[in-house]
mmCIF file of C-alpha atoms in Angstrom:
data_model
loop_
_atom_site.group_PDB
_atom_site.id
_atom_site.type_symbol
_atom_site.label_atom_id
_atom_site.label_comp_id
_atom_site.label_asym_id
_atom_site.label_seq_id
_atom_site.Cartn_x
_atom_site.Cartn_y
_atom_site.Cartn_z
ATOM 1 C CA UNK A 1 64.857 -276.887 -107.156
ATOM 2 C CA UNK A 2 61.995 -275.668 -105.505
ATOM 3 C CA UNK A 3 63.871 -273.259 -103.313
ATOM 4 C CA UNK A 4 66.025 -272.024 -106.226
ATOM 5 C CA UNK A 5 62.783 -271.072 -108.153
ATOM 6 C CA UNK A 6 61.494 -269.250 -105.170
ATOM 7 C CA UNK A 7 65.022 -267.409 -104.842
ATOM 8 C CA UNK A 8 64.152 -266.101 -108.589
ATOM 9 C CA UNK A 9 61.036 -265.407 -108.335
ATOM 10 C CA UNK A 10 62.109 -263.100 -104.931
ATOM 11 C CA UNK A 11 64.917 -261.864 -107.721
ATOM 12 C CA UNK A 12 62.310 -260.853 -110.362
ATOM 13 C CA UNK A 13 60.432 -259.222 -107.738
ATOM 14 C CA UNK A 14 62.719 -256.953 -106.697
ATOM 15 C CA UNK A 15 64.520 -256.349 -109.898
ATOM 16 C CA UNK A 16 61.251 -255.439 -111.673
ATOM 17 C CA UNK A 17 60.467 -252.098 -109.962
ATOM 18 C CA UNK A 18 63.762 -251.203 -110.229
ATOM 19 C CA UNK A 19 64.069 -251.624 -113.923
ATOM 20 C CA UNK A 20 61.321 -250.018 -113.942
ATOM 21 C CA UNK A 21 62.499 -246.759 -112.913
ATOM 22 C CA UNK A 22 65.588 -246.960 -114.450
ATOM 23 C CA UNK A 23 64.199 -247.060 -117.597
ATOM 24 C CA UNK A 24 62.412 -243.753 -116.880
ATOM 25 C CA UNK A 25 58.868 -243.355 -115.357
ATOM 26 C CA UNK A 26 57.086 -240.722 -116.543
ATOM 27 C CA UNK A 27 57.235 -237.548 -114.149
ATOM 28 C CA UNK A 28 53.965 -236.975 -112.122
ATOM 29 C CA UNK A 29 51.215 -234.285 -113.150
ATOM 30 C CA UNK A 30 51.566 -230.447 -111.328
ATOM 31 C CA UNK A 31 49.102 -230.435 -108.843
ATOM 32 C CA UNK A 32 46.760 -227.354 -109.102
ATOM 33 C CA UNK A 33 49.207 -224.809 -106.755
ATOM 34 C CA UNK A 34 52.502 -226.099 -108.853
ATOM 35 C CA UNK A 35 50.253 -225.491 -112.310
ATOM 36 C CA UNK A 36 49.226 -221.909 -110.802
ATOM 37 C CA UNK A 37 52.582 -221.157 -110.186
ATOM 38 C CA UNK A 38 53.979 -222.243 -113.722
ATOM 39 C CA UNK A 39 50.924 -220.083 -115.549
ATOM 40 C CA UNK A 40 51.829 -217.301 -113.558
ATOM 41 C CA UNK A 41 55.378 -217.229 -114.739
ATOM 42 C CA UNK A 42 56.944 -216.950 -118.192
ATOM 43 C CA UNK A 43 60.340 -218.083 -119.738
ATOM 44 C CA UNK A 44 63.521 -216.049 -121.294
ATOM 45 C CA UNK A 45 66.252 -217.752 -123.462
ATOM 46 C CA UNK A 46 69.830 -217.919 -122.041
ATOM 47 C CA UNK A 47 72.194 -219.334 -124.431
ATOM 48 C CA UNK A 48 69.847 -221.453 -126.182
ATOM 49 C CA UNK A 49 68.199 -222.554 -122.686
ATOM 50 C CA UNK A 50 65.004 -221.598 -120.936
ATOM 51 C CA UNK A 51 64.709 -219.849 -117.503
ATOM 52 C CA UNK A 52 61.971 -220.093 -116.074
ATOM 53 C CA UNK A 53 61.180 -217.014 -113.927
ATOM 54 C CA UNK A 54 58.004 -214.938 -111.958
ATOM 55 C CA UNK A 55 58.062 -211.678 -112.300
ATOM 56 C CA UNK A 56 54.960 -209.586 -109.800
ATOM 57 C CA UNK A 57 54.078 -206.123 -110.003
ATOM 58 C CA UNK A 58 53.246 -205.380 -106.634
ATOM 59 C CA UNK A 59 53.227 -201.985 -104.721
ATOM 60 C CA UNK A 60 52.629 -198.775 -105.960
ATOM 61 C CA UNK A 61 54.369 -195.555 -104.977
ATOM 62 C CA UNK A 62 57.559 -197.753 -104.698
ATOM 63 C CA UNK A 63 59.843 -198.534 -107.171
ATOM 64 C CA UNK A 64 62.022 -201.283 -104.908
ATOM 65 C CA UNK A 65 62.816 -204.966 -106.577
ATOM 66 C CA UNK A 66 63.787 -207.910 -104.711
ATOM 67 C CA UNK A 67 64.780 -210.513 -106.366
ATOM 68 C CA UNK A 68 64.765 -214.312 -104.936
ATOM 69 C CA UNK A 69 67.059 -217.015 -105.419
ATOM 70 C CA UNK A 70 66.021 -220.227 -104.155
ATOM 71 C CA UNK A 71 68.124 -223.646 -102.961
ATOM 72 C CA UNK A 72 69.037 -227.106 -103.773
ATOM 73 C CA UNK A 73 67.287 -229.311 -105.049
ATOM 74 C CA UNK A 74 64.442 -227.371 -105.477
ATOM 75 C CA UNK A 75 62.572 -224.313 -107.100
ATOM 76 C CA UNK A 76 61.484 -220.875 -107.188
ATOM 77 C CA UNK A 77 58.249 -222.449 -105.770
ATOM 78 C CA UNK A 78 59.911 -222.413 -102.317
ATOM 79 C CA UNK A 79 59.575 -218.599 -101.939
ATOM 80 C CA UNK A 80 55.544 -218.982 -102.376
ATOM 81 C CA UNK A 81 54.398 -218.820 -99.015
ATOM 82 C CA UNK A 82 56.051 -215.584 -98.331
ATOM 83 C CA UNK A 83 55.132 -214.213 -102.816
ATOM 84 C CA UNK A 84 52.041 -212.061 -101.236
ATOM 85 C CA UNK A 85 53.688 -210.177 -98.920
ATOM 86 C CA UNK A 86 56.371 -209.681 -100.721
ATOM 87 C CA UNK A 87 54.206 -208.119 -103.371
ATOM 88 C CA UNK A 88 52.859 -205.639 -101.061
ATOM 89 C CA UNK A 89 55.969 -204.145 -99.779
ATOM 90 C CA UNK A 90 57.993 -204.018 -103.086
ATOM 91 C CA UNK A 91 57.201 -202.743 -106.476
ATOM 92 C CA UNK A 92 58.960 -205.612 -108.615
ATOM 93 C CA UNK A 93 59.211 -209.310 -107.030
ATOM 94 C CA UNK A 94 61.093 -211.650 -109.729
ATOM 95 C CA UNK A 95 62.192 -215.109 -108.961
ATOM 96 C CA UNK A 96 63.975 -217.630 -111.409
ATOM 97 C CA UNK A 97 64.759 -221.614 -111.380
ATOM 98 C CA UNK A 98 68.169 -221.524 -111.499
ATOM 99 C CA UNK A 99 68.884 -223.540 -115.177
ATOM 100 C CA UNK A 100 68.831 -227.660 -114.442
ATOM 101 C CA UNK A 101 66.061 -226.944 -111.558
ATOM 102 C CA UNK A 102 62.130 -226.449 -111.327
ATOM 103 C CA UNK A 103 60.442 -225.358 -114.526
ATOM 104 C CA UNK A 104 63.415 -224.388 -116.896
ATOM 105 C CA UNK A 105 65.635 -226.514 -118.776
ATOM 106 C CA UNK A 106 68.129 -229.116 -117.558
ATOM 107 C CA UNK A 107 70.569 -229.801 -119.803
ATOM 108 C CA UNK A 108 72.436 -232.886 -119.997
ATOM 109 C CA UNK A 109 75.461 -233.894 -120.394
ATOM 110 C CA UNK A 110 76.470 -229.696 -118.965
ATOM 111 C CA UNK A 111 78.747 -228.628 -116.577
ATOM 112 C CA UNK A 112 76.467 -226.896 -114.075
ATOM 113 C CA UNK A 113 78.392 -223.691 -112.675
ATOM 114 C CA UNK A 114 77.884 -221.457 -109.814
ATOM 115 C CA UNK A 115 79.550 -218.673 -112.024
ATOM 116 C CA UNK A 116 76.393 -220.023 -115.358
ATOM 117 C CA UNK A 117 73.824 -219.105 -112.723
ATOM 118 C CA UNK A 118 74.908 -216.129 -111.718
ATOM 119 C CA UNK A 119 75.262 -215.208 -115.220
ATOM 120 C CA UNK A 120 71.591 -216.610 -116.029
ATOM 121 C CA UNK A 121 70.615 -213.771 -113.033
ATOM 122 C CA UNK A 122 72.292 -211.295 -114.885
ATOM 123 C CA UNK A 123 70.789 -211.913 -118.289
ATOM 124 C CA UNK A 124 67.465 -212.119 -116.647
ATOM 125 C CA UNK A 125 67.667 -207.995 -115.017
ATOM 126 C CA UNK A 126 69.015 -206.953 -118.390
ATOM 127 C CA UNK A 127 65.841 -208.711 -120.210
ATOM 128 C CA UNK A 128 63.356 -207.261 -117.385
ATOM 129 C CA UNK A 129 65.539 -204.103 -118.335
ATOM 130 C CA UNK A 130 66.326 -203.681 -114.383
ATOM 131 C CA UNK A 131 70.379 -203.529 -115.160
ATOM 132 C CA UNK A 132 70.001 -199.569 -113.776
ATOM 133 C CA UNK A 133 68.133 -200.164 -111.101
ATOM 134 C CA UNK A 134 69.089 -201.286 -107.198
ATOM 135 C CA UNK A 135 67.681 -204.740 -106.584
ATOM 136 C CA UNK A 136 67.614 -206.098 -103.163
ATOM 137 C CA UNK A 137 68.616 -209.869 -103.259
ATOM 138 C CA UNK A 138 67.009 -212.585 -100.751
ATOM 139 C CA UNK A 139 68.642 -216.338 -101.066
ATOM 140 C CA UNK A 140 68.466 -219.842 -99.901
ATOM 141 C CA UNK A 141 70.897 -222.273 -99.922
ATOM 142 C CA UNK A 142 72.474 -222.669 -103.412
ATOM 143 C CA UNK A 143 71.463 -219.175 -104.182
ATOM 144 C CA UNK A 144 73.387 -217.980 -101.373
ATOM 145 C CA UNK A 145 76.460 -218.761 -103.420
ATOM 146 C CA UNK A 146 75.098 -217.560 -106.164
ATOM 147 C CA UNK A 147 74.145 -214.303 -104.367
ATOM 148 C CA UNK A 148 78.092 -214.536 -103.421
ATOM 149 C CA UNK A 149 78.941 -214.352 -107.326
ATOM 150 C CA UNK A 150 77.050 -211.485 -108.050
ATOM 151 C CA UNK A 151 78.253 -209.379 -105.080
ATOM 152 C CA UNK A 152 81.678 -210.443 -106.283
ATOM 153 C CA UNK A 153 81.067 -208.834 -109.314
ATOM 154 C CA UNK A 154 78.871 -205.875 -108.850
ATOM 155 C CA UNK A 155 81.768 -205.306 -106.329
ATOM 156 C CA UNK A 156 84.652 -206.162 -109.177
ATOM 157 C CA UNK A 157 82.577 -203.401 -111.357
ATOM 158 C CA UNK A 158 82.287 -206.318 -113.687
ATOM 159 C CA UNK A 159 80.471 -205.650 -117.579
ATOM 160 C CA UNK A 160 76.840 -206.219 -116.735
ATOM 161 C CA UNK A 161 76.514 -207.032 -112.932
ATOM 162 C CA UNK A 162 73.578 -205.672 -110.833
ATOM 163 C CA UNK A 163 73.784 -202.864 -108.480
ATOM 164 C CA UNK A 164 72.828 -204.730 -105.387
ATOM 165 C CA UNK A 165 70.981 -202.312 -103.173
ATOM 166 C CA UNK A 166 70.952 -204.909 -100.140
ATOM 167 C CA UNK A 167 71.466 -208.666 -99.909
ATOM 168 C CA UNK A 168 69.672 -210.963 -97.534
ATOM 169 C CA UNK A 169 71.115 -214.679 -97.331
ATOM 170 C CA UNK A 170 69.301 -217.617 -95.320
ATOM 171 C CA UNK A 171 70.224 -221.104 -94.103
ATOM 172 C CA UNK A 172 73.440 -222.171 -96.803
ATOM 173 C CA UNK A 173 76.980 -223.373 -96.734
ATOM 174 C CA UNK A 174 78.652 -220.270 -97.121
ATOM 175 C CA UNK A 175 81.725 -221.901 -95.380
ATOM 176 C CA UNK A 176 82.972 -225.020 -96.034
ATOM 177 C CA UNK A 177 84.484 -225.871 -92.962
ATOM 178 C CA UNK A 178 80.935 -225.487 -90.685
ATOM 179 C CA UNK A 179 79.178 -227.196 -93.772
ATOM 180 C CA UNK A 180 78.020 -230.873 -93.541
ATOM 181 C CA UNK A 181 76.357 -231.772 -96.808
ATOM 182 C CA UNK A 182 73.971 -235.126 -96.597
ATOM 183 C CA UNK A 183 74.991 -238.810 -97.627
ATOM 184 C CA UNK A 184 73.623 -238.942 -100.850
ATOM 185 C CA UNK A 185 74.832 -235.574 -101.960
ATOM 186 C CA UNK A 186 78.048 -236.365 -101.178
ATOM 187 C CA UNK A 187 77.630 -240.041 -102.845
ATOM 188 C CA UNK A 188 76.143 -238.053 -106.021
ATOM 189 C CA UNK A 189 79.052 -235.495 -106.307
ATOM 190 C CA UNK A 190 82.337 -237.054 -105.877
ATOM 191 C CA UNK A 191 81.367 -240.911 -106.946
ATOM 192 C CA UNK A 192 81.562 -241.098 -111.186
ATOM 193 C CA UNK A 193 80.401 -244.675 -111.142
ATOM 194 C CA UNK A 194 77.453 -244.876 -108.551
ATOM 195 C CA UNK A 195 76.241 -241.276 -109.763
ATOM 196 C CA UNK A 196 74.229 -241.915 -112.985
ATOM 197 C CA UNK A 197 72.900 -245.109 -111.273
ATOM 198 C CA UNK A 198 71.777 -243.182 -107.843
ATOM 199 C CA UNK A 199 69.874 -240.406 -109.690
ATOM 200 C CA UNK A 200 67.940 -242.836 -111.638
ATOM 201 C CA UNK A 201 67.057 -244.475 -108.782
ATOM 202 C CA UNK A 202 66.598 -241.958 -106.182
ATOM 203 C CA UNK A 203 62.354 -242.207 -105.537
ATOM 204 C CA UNK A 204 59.593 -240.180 -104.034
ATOM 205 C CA UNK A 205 60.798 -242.057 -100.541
ATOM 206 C CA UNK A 206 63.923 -241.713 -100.654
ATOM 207 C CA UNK A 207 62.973 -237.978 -102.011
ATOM 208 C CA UNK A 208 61.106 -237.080 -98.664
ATOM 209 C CA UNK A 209 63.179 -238.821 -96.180
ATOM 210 C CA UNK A 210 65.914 -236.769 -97.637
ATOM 211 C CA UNK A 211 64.058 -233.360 -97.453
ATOM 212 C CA UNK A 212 62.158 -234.446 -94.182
ATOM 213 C CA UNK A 213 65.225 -234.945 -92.163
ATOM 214 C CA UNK A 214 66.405 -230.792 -92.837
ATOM 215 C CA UNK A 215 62.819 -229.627 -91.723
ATOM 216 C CA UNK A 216 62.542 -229.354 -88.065
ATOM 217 C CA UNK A 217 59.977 -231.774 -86.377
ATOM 218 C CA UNK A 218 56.910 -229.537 -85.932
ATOM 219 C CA UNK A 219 57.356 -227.705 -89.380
ATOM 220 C CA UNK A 220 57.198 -230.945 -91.760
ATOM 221 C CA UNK A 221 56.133 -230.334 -95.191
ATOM 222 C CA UNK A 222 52.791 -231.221 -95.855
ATOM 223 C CA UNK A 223 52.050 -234.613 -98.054
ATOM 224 C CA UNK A 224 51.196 -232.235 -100.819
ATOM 225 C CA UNK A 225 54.380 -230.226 -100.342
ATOM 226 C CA UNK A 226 56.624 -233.223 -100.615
ATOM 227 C CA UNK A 227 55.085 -234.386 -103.660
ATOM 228 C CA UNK A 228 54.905 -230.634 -105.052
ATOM 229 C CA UNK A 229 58.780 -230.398 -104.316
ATOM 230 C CA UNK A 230 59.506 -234.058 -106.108
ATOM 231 C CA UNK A 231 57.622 -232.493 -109.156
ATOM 232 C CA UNK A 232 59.455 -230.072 -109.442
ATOM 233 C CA UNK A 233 63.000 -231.671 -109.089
ATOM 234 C CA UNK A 234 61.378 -234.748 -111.786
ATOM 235 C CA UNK A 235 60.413 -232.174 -114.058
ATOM 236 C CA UNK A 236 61.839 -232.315 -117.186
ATOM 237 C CA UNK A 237 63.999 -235.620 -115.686
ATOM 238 C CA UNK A 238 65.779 -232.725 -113.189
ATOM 239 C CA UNK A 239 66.969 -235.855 -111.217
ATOM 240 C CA UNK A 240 69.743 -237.144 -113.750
ATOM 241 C CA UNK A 241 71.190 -233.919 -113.521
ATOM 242 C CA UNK A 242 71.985 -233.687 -109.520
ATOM 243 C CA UNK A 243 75.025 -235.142 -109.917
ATOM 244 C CA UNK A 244 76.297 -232.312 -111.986
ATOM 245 C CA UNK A 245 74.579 -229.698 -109.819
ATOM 246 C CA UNK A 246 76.124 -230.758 -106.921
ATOM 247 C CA UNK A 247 79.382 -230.116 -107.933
ATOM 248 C CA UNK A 248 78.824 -226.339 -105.869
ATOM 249 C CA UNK A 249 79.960 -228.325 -103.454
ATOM 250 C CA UNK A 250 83.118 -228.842 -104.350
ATOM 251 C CA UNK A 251 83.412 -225.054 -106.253
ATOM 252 C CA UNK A 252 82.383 -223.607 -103.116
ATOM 253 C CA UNK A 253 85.537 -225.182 -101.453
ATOM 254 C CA UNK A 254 87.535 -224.314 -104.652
ATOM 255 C CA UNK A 255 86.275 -220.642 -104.524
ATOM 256 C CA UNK A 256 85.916 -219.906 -100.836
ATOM 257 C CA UNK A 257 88.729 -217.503 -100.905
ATOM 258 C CA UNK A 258 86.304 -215.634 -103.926
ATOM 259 C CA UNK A 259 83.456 -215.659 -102.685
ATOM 260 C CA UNK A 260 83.785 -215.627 -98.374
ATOM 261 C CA UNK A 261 86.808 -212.870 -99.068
ATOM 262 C CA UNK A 262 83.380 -210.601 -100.836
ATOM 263 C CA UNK A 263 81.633 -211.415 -98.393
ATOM 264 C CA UNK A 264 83.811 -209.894 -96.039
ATOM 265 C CA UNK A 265 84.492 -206.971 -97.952
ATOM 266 C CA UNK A 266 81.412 -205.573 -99.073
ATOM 267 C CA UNK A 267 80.214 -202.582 -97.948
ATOM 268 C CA UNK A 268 76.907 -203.636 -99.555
ATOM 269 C CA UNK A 269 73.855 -203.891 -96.124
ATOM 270 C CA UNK A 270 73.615 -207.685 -95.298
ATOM 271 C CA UNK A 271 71.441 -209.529 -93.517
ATOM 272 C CA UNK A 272 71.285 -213.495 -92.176
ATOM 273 C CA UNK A 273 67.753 -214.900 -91.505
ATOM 274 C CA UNK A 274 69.291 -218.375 -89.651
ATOM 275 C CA UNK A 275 67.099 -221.280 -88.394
ATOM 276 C CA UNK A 276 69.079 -222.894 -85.540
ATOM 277 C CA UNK A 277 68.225 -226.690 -86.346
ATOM 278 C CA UNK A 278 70.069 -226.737 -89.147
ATOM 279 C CA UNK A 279 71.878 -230.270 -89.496
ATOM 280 C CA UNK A 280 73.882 -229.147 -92.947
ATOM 281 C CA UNK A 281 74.849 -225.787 -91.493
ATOM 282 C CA UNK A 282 74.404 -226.431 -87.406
ATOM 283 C CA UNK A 283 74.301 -223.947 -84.414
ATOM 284 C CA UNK A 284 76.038 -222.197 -82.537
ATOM 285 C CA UNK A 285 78.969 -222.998 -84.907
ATOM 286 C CA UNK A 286 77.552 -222.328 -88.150
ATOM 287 C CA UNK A 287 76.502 -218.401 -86.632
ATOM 288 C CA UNK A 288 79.403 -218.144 -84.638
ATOM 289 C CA UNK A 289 81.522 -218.466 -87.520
ATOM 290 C CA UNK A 290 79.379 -216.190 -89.865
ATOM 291 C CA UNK A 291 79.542 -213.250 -86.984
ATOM 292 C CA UNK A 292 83.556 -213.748 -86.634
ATOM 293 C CA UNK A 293 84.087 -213.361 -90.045
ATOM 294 C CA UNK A 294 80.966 -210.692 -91.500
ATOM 295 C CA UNK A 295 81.084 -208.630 -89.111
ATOM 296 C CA UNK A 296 79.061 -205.736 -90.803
ATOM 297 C CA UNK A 297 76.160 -208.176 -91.226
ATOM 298 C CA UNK A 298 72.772 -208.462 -89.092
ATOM 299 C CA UNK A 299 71.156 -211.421 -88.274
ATOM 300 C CA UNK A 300 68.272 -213.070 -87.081
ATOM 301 C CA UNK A 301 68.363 -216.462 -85.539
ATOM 302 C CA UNK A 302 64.854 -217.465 -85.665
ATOM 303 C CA UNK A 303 62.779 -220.289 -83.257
ATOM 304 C CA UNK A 304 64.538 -223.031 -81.960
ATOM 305 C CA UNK A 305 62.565 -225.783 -83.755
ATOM 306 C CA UNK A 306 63.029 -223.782 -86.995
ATOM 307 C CA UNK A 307 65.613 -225.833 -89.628
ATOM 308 C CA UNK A 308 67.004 -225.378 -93.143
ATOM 309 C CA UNK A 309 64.050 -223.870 -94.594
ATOM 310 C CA UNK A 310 62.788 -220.789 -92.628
ATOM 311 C CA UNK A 311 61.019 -219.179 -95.332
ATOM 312 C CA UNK A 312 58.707 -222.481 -95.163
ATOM 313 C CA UNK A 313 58.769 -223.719 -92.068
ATOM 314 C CA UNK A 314 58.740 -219.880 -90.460
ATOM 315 C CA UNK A 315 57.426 -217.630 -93.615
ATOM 316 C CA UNK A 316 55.802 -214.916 -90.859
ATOM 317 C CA UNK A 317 59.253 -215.085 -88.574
ATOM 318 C CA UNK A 318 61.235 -214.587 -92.284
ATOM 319 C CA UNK A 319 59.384 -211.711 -93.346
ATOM 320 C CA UNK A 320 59.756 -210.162 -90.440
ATOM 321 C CA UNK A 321 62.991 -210.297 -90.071
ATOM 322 C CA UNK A 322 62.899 -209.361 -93.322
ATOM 323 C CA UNK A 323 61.183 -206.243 -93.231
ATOM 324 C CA UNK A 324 63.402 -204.821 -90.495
ATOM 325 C CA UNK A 325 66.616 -205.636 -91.788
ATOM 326 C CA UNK A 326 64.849 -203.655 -94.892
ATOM 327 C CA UNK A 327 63.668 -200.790 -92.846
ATOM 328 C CA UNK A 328 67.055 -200.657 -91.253
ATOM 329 C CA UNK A 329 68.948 -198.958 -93.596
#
């Protein structure tokens, strides 16, 4: 008897912090730099939704925009480390969180869409009343496919695209074949069943081991970083809507003739700030592969140690790089 009681009480024990947070704890506070960065922004409506976007006057005497589009699973808060400098090189910085990510809205049950966000970038030039002007594009990640959608149509002469002055891309899976997306994310997008039960459960541990392991060893995130990135993803309950996000995944597959094929077309100046220690996009295959195929492009493979996050593991190597492939043209 006494050994079955124990058993339970080892039961209750574990099953108590687990109901716990799957019955929804609340998400944590912004820390000081996360509550900066939300007062310094402002929010548009896109079909009934809010975007959440920055938008810095910077330089005078030049009238160049860049706008940044950042990765998954996190924010426009990624592109912070490298806002200043940006600021003093270009007249206009904007960056957005793509809808279902950082500060704006995550809608659920939706059917998250690369094709919805590039339409949410769109909407967001034409409200900043930038549709007539050249914008120079920097992306990460997700955004890179994003990035691919609105060269598609800008290129298509599509109603309402941007005129894309110059498009810089960063670590992402442009190509499915060199692309090696993580265990979970592949759990979360192609398993109906486990899905709504992993994002519930999916913690702050799990959170940073996840992140961790696509930094490179001597460019970790800070303990403040990691929980700033977890706030951001928990904001507004962002993780029960991963599952649907990461369906890019499978649309970039769907799609690669789309989007690779503009890639390879454009005549738009493009540039690919790489760091080498990627394990979701590795080297040399990953760059290999990218200089067979776009072979217009520049690129920049940056330090060795550097991984899937250049702009904040390297933010002085990525504006650099930057810069000249700016300069160049």
């Amino acid at each position: 008897i006494n050994k079955m009681r124990e058993w339970w009480v080892h039961v209750g024990l574990i099953c108590i912090p687990l109901v716990a947070v799957y019955l929804h704890i609340p998400p944590p506070q912004l820390s000081p730099s996360l509550q900066k960065w939300h007062n310094a922004g402002e929010a548009f409506h896109f079909r009934g939704r809010d975007i959440f976007y920055r938008d810095s006057y910077g330089a005078l005497g030049s009238s160049d925009v860049v706008i940044l589009l950042h990765g998954f699973p996190t924010s426009s808060f990624d592109w912070n480390k490298i806002w200043e400098p940006l600021t003093q090189r270009f007249h206009r910085v904007v960056a957005l969180d793509f809808l279902g990510f950082g500060f704006s809205d995550k809608p659920r049950p939706h059917r998250y869409s690369i094709f919805e966000q590039a339409s949410v970038v769109e909407a967001l030039v034409a409200h900043l009343g930038l549709s007539n002007q050249r914008v120079n594009l920097v992306s990460h990640d997700y955004g890179d496919t994003v990035a691919l959608e609105l060269l598609y149509r800008s290129d298509q002469n599509r109603s309402g695209h941007l005129i894309i002055n110059s498009l810089c891309l960063s670590n992402g899976g442009l190509f499915p074949e060199t692309h090696y997306p993580r265990l979970l994310q592949t759990l979360l997008k192609d398993s109906s069943f486990l899905a709504p039960v992993l994002t519930r459960l999916t913690n702050y541990k799990i959170f940073q081991k996840g992140i961790g392991d696509v930094f490179g060893p001597y460019t970790q995130p800070t303990d403040a970083e990691f929980w700033d990135m977890w706030t951001g993803l928990r904001y507004n309950d962002g993780n029960l809507v991963l599952d649907s996000i990461l369906q890019f995944i499978n649309q970039r597959s769907k799609h690669r003739e789309r989007w690779v094929g503009t890639l390879t077309s454009t005549i738009v100046p493009l540039h690919m700030i790489y760091g080498p220690l990627d394990p979701v996009n590795p080297h040399p295959e990953f760059i290999r592969l990218y200089q067979q195929l776009v072979q217009r492009s520049t690129f920049t493979i940056l330090d060795e140690h550097i991984s899937h996050y250049p702009q904040l593991e390297d933010p002085t190597g990525f504006l650099n790089a930057y810069f000249n492939f700016i300069h160049s043209f």
